[in-house]
Coordinates of C-alpha atoms in Angstrom, one line a residue:
M1 CA 12.4 4.9 37.8
N2 CA 10.9 6.3 40.9
D3 CA 11.8 9.8 42.1
G4 CA 11.1 8.6 45.5
N5 CA 8.0 11.1 46.1
E6 CA 5.7 7.9 46.9
N7 CA 7.7 6.4 49.6
S8 CA 9.8 9.5 50.8
Q9 CA 13.1 8.1 50.1
I10 CA 14.1 11.1 47.9
N11 CA 13.2 14.9 48.2
N12 CA 12.3 14.8 51.9
K13 CA 14.3 17.0 54.2
D14 CA 16.2 14.3 55.7
S15 CA 17.5 12.9 52.5
I16 CA 18.7 16.4 51.4
S17 CA 20.4 17.0 54.7
N18 CA 22.1 13.7 54.5
I19 CA 23.5 14.7 51.0
Q20 CA 24.8 17.9 52.2
N21 CA 26.4 16.4 55.2
L22 CA 28.6 14.4 52.7
D23 CA 30.2 17.5 51.4
S24 CA 33.2 17.3 53.7
N25 CA 33.7 13.5 52.8
P26 CA 36.7 13.2 50.5
Y27 CA 35.1 10.1 48.6
F28 CA 31.8 12.1 48.1
T29 CA 33.9 14.7 46.6
Y30 CA 35.4 12.2 44.3
F31 CA 32.0 11.0 43.2
N32 CA 30.3 14.4 42.8
N33 CA 33.2 15.5 40.6
A34 CA 33.7 12.3 38.5
P35 CA 33.8 13.2 34.7
L36 CA 30.9 10.7 34.0
A37 CA 27.2 11.2 35.2
L38 CA 26.8 8.9 38.1
W39 CA 23.7 7.8 39.8
I40 CA 23.2 5.7 42.8
E41 CA 20.1 3.8 42.8
D42 CA 18.0 1.3 44.9
L43 CA 16.8 -1.6 43.2
S44 CA 15.8 -3.7 46.5
S45 CA 12.1 -3.3 46.1
A46 CA 12.0 -4.4 42.6
K47 CA 14.3 -7.4 43.8
S48 CA 11.8 -8.2 46.7
Y49 CA 8.8 -7.8 44.4
L50 CA 10.3 -10.3 41.7
E51 CA 11.0 -12.7 44.4
I52 CA 7.5 -12.6 45.7
K53 CA 6.1 -13.1 42.2
A54 CA 8.4 -15.9 41.6
K55 CA 7.7 -17.7 44.7
E56 CA 4.0 -17.3 44.1
H57 CA 4.5 -19.2 40.8
N58 CA 6.8 -21.8 42.4
T59 CA 9.9 -20.9 40.7
D60 CA 13.0 -18.8 41.1
A61 CA 13.3 -15.2 40.2
K62 CA 15.6 -15.7 37.2
T63 CA 13.4 -18.4 35.7
Y64 CA 10.2 -16.3 36.3
L65 CA 11.5 -13.1 34.7
I66 CA 12.8 -15.0 31.7
Q67 CA 9.3 -16.3 31.3
N68 CA 7.9 -13.0 31.8
P69 CA 10.1 -10.4 30.3
D70 CA 7.4 -7.7 30.3
L71 CA 7.5 -7.6 34.0
A72 CA 10.8 -5.6 33.6
N73 CA 9.0 -2.5 32.8
E74 CA 7.0 -2.6 35.9
L75 CA 10.1 -3.3 38.1
A76 CA 11.7 -0.2 36.3
K77 CA 9.1 2.0 38.1
M78 CA 10.0 0.6 41.5
V79 CA 13.7 1.7 41.3
V80 CA 14.5 4.5 43.6
V81 CA 17.2 7.1 42.8
K82 CA 19.3 7.9 45.9
D83 CA 21.9 10.2 44.6
V84 CA 23.2 11.6 41.5
N85 CA 26.6 13.7 41.0
Q86 CA 27.0 17.1 39.7
T87 CA 28.0 16.0 36.2
A88 CA 24.7 14.3 36.1
V89 CA 22.9 17.4 37.2
D90 CA 24.8 19.4 34.4
L91 CA 24.0 16.6 31.7
Y92 CA 20.4 17.0 32.2
K93 CA 20.4 20.7 32.5
A94 CA 19.1 20.6 36.0
K95 CA 19.5 23.6 38.3
S96 CA 20.4 21.5 41.4
K97 CA 20.1 17.8 42.5
E98 CA 16.8 18.5 43.9
D99 CA 15.5 19.9 40.7
L100 CA 16.6 16.8 38.9
F101 CA 14.9 14.6 41.6
Q102 CA 11.7 16.5 41.4
N103 CA 11.5 16.1 37.6
L104 CA 12.8 12.7 36.8
D105 CA 9.6 11.9 34.9
K106 CA 10.6 14.7 32.4
I107 CA 13.9 13.0 31.3
F108 CA 12.3 9.8 30.1
V109 CA 10.9 9.1 26.6
E110 CA 8.8 5.8 25.9
S111 CA 12.1 4.0 24.8
S112 CA 13.8 5.0 27.9
Y113 CA 11.9 2.6 30.0
D114 CA 12.4 -0.2 27.4
G115 CA 16.1 0.3 27.5
F116 CA 16.2 0.4 31.2
A117 CA 13.9 -2.6 31.6
T118 CA 16.4 -4.6 29.4
L119 CA 19.3 -3.4 31.7
L120 CA 17.2 -4.4 34.8
I121 CA 16.9 -8.2 33.3
D122 CA 20.7 -8.2 33.2
V123 CA 20.8 -7.2 36.8
F124 CA 18.2 -9.8 38.1
L125 CA 19.8 -12.5 35.9
G126 CA 23.0 -12.1 38.0
N127 CA 25.1 -10.2 35.8
K128 CA 27.6 -7.9 37.7
D129 CA 28.0 -5.2 34.9
S130 CA 26.2 -4.4 31.8
Q131 CA 25.4 -1.7 29.4
I132 CA 22.8 -0.6 26.9
E133 CA 22.2 2.6 24.6
T134 CA 18.8 4.3 25.0
V135 CA 17.4 8.0 24.8
N136 CA 16.8 10.5 27.7
K137 CA 15.9 14.1 27.6
T138 CA 17.2 17.2 29.4
L139 CA 15.1 19.1 31.7
E140 CA 14.9 21.7 28.7
G141 CA 13.2 19.0 26.6
N142 CA 16.1 18.1 24.4
E143 CA 16.6 14.5 23.4
F144 CA 20.0 12.7 23.4
Q145 CA 21.6 9.3 23.1
I146 CA 22.9 7.8 26.1
L147 CA 25.2 4.8 27.0
L148 CA 24.0 3.5 30.3
K149 CA 26.3 1.3 32.4
F150 CA 25.9 -0.4 35.9
T151 CA 28.1 -2.2 38.2
I152 CA 26.8 -4.4 41.1
T153 CA 29.0 -4.5 44.3
D154 CA 26.1 -4.8 46.7
P155 CA 24.1 -8.0 46.5
S156 CA 21.2 -6.5 48.3
L157 CA 20.9 -4.1 45.4
E158 CA 20.3 -1.1 47.5
H159 CA 23.2 0.7 46.1
V160 CA 23.8 0.1 42.4
I161 CA 26.1 2.6 40.6
I162 CA 24.8 3.6 37.3
A163 CA 27.1 5.5 34.9
I164 CA 25.5 7.6 31.9
E165 CA 27.5 8.9 29.1
D166 CA 26.3 11.2 26.3
I167 CA 26.9 9.5 23.1
S168 CA 24.8 11.4 20.8
E169 CA 27.9 12.5 18.4
R170 CA 29.2 9.1 18.4
V171 CA 25.6 7.6 17.3
K172 CA 25.3 10.5 14.7
I173 CA 28.9 9.4 13.2
R174 CA 27.9 5.9 13.2
E175 CA 24.6 6.4 11.4
Q176 CA 26.5 8.6 8.7
L177 CA 29.1 5.9 8.3
T178 CA 26.2 3.2 8.1
I179 CA 24.7 5.3 5.3
S180 CA 28.0 5.8 3.5
K181 CA 28.6 2.2 3.4
L182 CA 25.1 1.4 2.1
R183 CA 25.5 4.0 -0.8
Y184 CA 29.0 2.6 -1.4
K185 CA 27.5 -0.9 -1.9
E186 CA 24.7 0.6 -3.9
A187 CA 27.1 2.2 -6.2
Q188 CA 29.2 -1.0 -6.6
A189 CA 26.2 -3.2 -7.3
I190 CA 25.0 -0.7 -10.1
S191 CA 28.2 -0.3 -11.7
K192 CA 29.1 -4.1 -11.3
L193 CA 32.4 -3.2 -9.6
G194 CA 34.0 -4.8 -6.7
S195 CA 36.9 -4.1 -4.3
W196 CA 39.1 -6.0 -2.1
S197 CA 42.0 -5.4 0.3
Y198 CA 44.8 -7.1 2.1
D199 CA 46.1 -6.4 5.5
F200 CA 49.8 -7.3 5.6
K201 CA 49.8 -7.5 9.3
S202 CA 47.0 -9.9 9.9
N203 CA 47.1 -11.5 6.5
E204 CA 43.3 -11.1 6.3
V205 CA 41.6 -10.3 3.1
Y206 CA 38.4 -8.1 2.7
W207 CA 36.1 -8.5 -0.1
S208 CA 33.2 -6.2 -1.0
D209 CA 29.8 -7.8 -1.6
E210 CA 30.1 -7.4 -5.3
I211 CA 33.4 -9.5 -5.4
Y212 CA 31.6 -12.4 -3.7
K213 CA 28.8 -12.1 -6.4
T214 CA 31.5 -11.9 -9.2
I215 CA 33.4 -15.0 -8.0
G216 CA 30.0 -16.9 -6.9
V217 CA 30.7 -17.9 -3.6
D218 CA 28.4 -17.3 -0.4
P219 CA 29.9 -14.6 2.1
Q220 CA 28.1 -16.3 4.8
S221 CA 29.9 -19.6 4.3
F222 CA 33.3 -18.6 3.0
V223 CA 36.2 -16.7 4.4
P224 CA 38.4 -15.1 1.6
D225 CA 42.2 -15.5 1.7
L226 CA 44.8 -14.3 -0.7
N227 CA 45.9 -17.8 -1.6
F228 CA 42.3 -18.5 -2.9
L229 CA 42.1 -15.5 -5.0
N230 CA 45.5 -16.1 -6.6
S231 CA 44.4 -19.7 -7.3
L232 CA 41.6 -18.3 -9.4
I233 CA 43.8 -16.4 -11.9
I234 CA 44.4 -18.6 -15.1
D235 CA 47.8 -19.9 -15.7
E236 CA 48.5 -17.5 -18.8
D237 CA 47.9 -14.5 -16.5
K238 CA 49.6 -15.7 -13.3
D239 CA 52.9 -14.1 -14.2
K240 CA 51.7 -10.6 -15.0
A241 CA 49.1 -10.6 -12.1
L242 CA 51.7 -12.0 -9.3
D243 CA 54.7 -10.1 -10.5
F244 CA 54.8 -7.2 -8.1
S245 CA 56.8 -5.8 -5.3
I246 CA 55.3 -4.1 -2.3
D247 CA 57.7 -1.2 -2.6
F248 CA 56.7 -0.5 -6.2
L249 CA 53.0 -0.6 -5.1
L250 CA 53.6 1.9 -2.4
K251 CA 55.4 4.3 -4.6
N252 CA 52.7 3.6 -7.5
R253 CA 49.5 3.6 -5.8
R254 CA 47.4 4.0 -9.1
Q255 CA 47.8 1.3 -11.3
Q256 CA 45.7 -0.6 -13.9
L257 CA 46.1 -4.4 -14.2
T258 CA 43.8 -6.6 -16.1
Y259 CA 43.9 -10.3 -15.9
R260 CA 41.4 -13.4 -16.1
I261 CA 40.2 -15.4 -13.3
L262 CA 38.3 -18.6 -13.4
T263 CA 35.4 -19.0 -10.9
P264 CA 34.5 -22.0 -9.1
K265 CA 31.5 -22.4 -11.4
K266 CA 34.1 -22.6 -14.3
K267 CA 33.3 -19.0 -15.7
I268 CA 35.9 -16.8 -17.1
K269 CA 35.8 -13.2 -15.7
I270 CA 38.1 -10.4 -16.4
Y271 CA 39.6 -8.4 -13.7

């Protein structure tokens, strides 16, 4: 994104004065004190450039962008930041709006442009709102994960509202959960143990990967249900396996029940 130094749309005296004159406007107060970091950006120059390039190649802007997705990185550099709120200033550890405007180049890492370019593609393809996850840096140099959302209310794209949320903790928890799931799957694979669960509200059955392997069905083409699982139990063991009550299970959560199943491939397995 552009901080406006090249075309004098930001950081000149008139722009700063206009921002200061808004202080008495109640709507500006709401904007400035919103709990989310908000940016107002001008994408009109990027839009005009895209339309010119499309016309040169005798096509429309959407088609040209789809055929030339790498152009999005170039378009991202044409975006002009017009204003930010105080929450954005605080999020990026800037001393003031002017401090943030003058140091916009410091808040981006290489992947930031890729993420923003992806968002621009959504904008120019006509989507009214979209979101992506990417990485930014504070002016102190600390990287953090962000969720970047936009809303289009102005067809000219001169005033596009961008909301930015710090999701670093959310991403960290998600990554830890992913690692935990992988380790759990590895442990089941090594021990040849599987697990399944049943949701009484939705009547949905969940099988772990090892259950699919044990029974011999493809998880990509098979949706398990309780009736199918019960149908696999051999006749001699059905009474023992299916004779239970929910109240008893809730009061006696740890139980050991052994029964046999006949897989679709006619193999007997002990559960």
